[in-house]
PDB file of C-alpha atoms in Angstrom:
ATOM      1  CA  UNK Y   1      12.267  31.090  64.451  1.00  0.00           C
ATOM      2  CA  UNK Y   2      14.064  34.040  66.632  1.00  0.00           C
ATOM      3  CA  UNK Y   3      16.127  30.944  68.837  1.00  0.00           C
ATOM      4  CA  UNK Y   4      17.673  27.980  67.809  1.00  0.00           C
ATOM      5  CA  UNK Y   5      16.325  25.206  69.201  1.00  0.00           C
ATOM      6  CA  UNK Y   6      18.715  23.319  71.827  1.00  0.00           C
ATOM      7  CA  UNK Y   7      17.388  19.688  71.539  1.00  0.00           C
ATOM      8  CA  UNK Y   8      15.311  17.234  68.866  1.00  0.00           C
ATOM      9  CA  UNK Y   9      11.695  17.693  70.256  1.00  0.00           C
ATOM     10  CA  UNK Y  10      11.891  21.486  70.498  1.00  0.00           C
ATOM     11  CA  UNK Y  11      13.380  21.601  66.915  1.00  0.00           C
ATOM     12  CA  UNK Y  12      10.456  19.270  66.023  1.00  0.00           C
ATOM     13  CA  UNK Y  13       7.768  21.212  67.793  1.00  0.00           C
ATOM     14  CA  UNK Y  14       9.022  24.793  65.821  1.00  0.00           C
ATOM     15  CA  UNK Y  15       7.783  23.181  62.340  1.00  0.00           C
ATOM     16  CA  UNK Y  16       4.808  24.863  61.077  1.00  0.00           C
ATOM     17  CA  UNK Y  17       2.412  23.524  58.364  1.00  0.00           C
ATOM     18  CA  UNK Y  18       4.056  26.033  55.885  1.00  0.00           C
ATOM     19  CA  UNK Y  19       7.702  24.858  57.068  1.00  0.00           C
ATOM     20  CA  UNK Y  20       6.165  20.995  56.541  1.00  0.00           C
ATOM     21  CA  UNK Y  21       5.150  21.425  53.238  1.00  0.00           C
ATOM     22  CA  UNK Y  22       7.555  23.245  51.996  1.00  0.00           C
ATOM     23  CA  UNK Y  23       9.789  20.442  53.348  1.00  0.00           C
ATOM     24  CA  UNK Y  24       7.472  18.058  51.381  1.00  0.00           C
ATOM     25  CA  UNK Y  25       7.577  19.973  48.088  1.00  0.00           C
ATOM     26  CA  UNK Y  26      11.933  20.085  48.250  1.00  0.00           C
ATOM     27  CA  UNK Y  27      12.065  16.559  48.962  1.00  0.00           C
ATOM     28  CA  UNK Y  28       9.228  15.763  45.885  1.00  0.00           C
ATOM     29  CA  UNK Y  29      11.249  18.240  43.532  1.00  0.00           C
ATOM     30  CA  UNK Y  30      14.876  17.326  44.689  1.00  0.00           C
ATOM     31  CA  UNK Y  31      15.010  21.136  45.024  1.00  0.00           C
ATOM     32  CA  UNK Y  32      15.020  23.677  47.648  1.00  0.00           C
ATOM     33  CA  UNK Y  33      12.782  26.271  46.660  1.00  0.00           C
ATOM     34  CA  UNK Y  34      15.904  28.466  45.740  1.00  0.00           C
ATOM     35  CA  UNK Y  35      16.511  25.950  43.196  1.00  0.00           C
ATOM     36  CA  UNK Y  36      19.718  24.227  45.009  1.00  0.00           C
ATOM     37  CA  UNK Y  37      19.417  20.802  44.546  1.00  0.00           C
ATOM     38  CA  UNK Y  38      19.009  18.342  48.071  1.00  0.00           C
ATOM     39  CA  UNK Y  39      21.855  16.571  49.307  1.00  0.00           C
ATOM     40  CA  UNK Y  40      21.215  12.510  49.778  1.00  0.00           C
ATOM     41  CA  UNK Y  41      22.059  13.822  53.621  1.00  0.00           C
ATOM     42  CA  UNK Y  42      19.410  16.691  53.171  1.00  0.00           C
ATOM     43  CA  UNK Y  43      16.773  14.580  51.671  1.00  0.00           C
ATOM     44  CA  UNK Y  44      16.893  11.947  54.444  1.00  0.00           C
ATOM     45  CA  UNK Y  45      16.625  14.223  56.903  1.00  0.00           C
ATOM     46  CA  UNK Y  46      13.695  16.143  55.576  1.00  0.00           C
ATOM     47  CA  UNK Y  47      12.111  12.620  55.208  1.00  0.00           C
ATOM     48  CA  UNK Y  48      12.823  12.430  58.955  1.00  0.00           C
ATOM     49  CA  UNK Y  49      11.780  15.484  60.000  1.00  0.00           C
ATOM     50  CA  UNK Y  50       8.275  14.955  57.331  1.00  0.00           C
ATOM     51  CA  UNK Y  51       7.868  11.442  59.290  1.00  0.00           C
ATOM     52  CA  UNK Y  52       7.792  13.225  62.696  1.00  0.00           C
ATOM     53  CA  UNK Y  53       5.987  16.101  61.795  1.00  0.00           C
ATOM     54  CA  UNK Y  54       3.328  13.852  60.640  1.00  0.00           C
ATOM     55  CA  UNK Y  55       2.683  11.520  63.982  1.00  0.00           C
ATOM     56  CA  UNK Y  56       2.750  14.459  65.968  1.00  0.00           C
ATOM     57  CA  UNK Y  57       0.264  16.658  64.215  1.00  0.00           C
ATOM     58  CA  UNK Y  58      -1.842  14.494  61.220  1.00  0.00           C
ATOM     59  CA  UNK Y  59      -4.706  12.181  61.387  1.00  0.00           C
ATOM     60  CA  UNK Y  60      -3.269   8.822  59.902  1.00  0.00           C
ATOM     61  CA  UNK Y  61      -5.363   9.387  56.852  1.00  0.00           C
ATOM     62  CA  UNK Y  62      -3.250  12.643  56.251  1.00  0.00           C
ATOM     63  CA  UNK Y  63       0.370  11.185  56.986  1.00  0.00           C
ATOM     64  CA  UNK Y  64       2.570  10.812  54.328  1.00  0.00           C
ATOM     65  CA  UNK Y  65       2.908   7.413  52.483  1.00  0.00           C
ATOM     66  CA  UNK Y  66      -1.147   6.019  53.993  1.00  0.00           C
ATOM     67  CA  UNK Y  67      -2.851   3.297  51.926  1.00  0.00           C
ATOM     68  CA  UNK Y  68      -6.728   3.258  52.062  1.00  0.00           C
ATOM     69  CA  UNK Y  69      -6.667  -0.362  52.088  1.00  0.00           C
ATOM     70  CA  UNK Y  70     -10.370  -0.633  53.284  1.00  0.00           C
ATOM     71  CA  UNK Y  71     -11.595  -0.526  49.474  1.00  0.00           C
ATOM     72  CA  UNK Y  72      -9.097  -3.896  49.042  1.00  0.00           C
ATOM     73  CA  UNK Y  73     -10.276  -5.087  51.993  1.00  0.00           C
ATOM     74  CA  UNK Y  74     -13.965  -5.106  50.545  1.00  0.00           C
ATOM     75  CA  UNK Y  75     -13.251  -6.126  47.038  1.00  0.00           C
ATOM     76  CA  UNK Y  76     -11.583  -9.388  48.441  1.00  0.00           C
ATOM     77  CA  UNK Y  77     -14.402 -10.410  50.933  1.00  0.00           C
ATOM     78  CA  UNK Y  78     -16.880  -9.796  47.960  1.00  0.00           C
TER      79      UNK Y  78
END
């Protein structure tokens, strides 16, 4: 990223795939990748910034945190 972005949905729309997992991975290690660990601050907005990421660019089957509930859904009408 040459320019800083000057508002929410521009910052949003610079975060590649590699940018959004490596967010992932920091906020499932507690780590940046340089080892520093996350701030509470840090980690909530990564979780943010994962969230939006997400319902801009994944299918819902790919989005963090989705439940296949359609297997429950056919064990209970059984």
């Amino acid at each position: 990223m040459s320019e800083a972005p000057d508002n929410l949905q521009a910052l949003l729309a610079s975060i590649t795939p590699e940018i959004h997992q490596n967010l992932k991975r920091a906020v499932e290690l507690g780590r940046w990748e340089n080892g520093e660990r996350l701030s509470p601050e840090q980690v909530e907005l990564c979780l943010q910034a994962i969230i939006a990421y997400d319902e801009m660019h994944l299918s819902a089957e790919e989005k963090v945190g989705y439940i296949d509930r359609s297997k429950i859904k056919n064990k209970s009408g059984q």
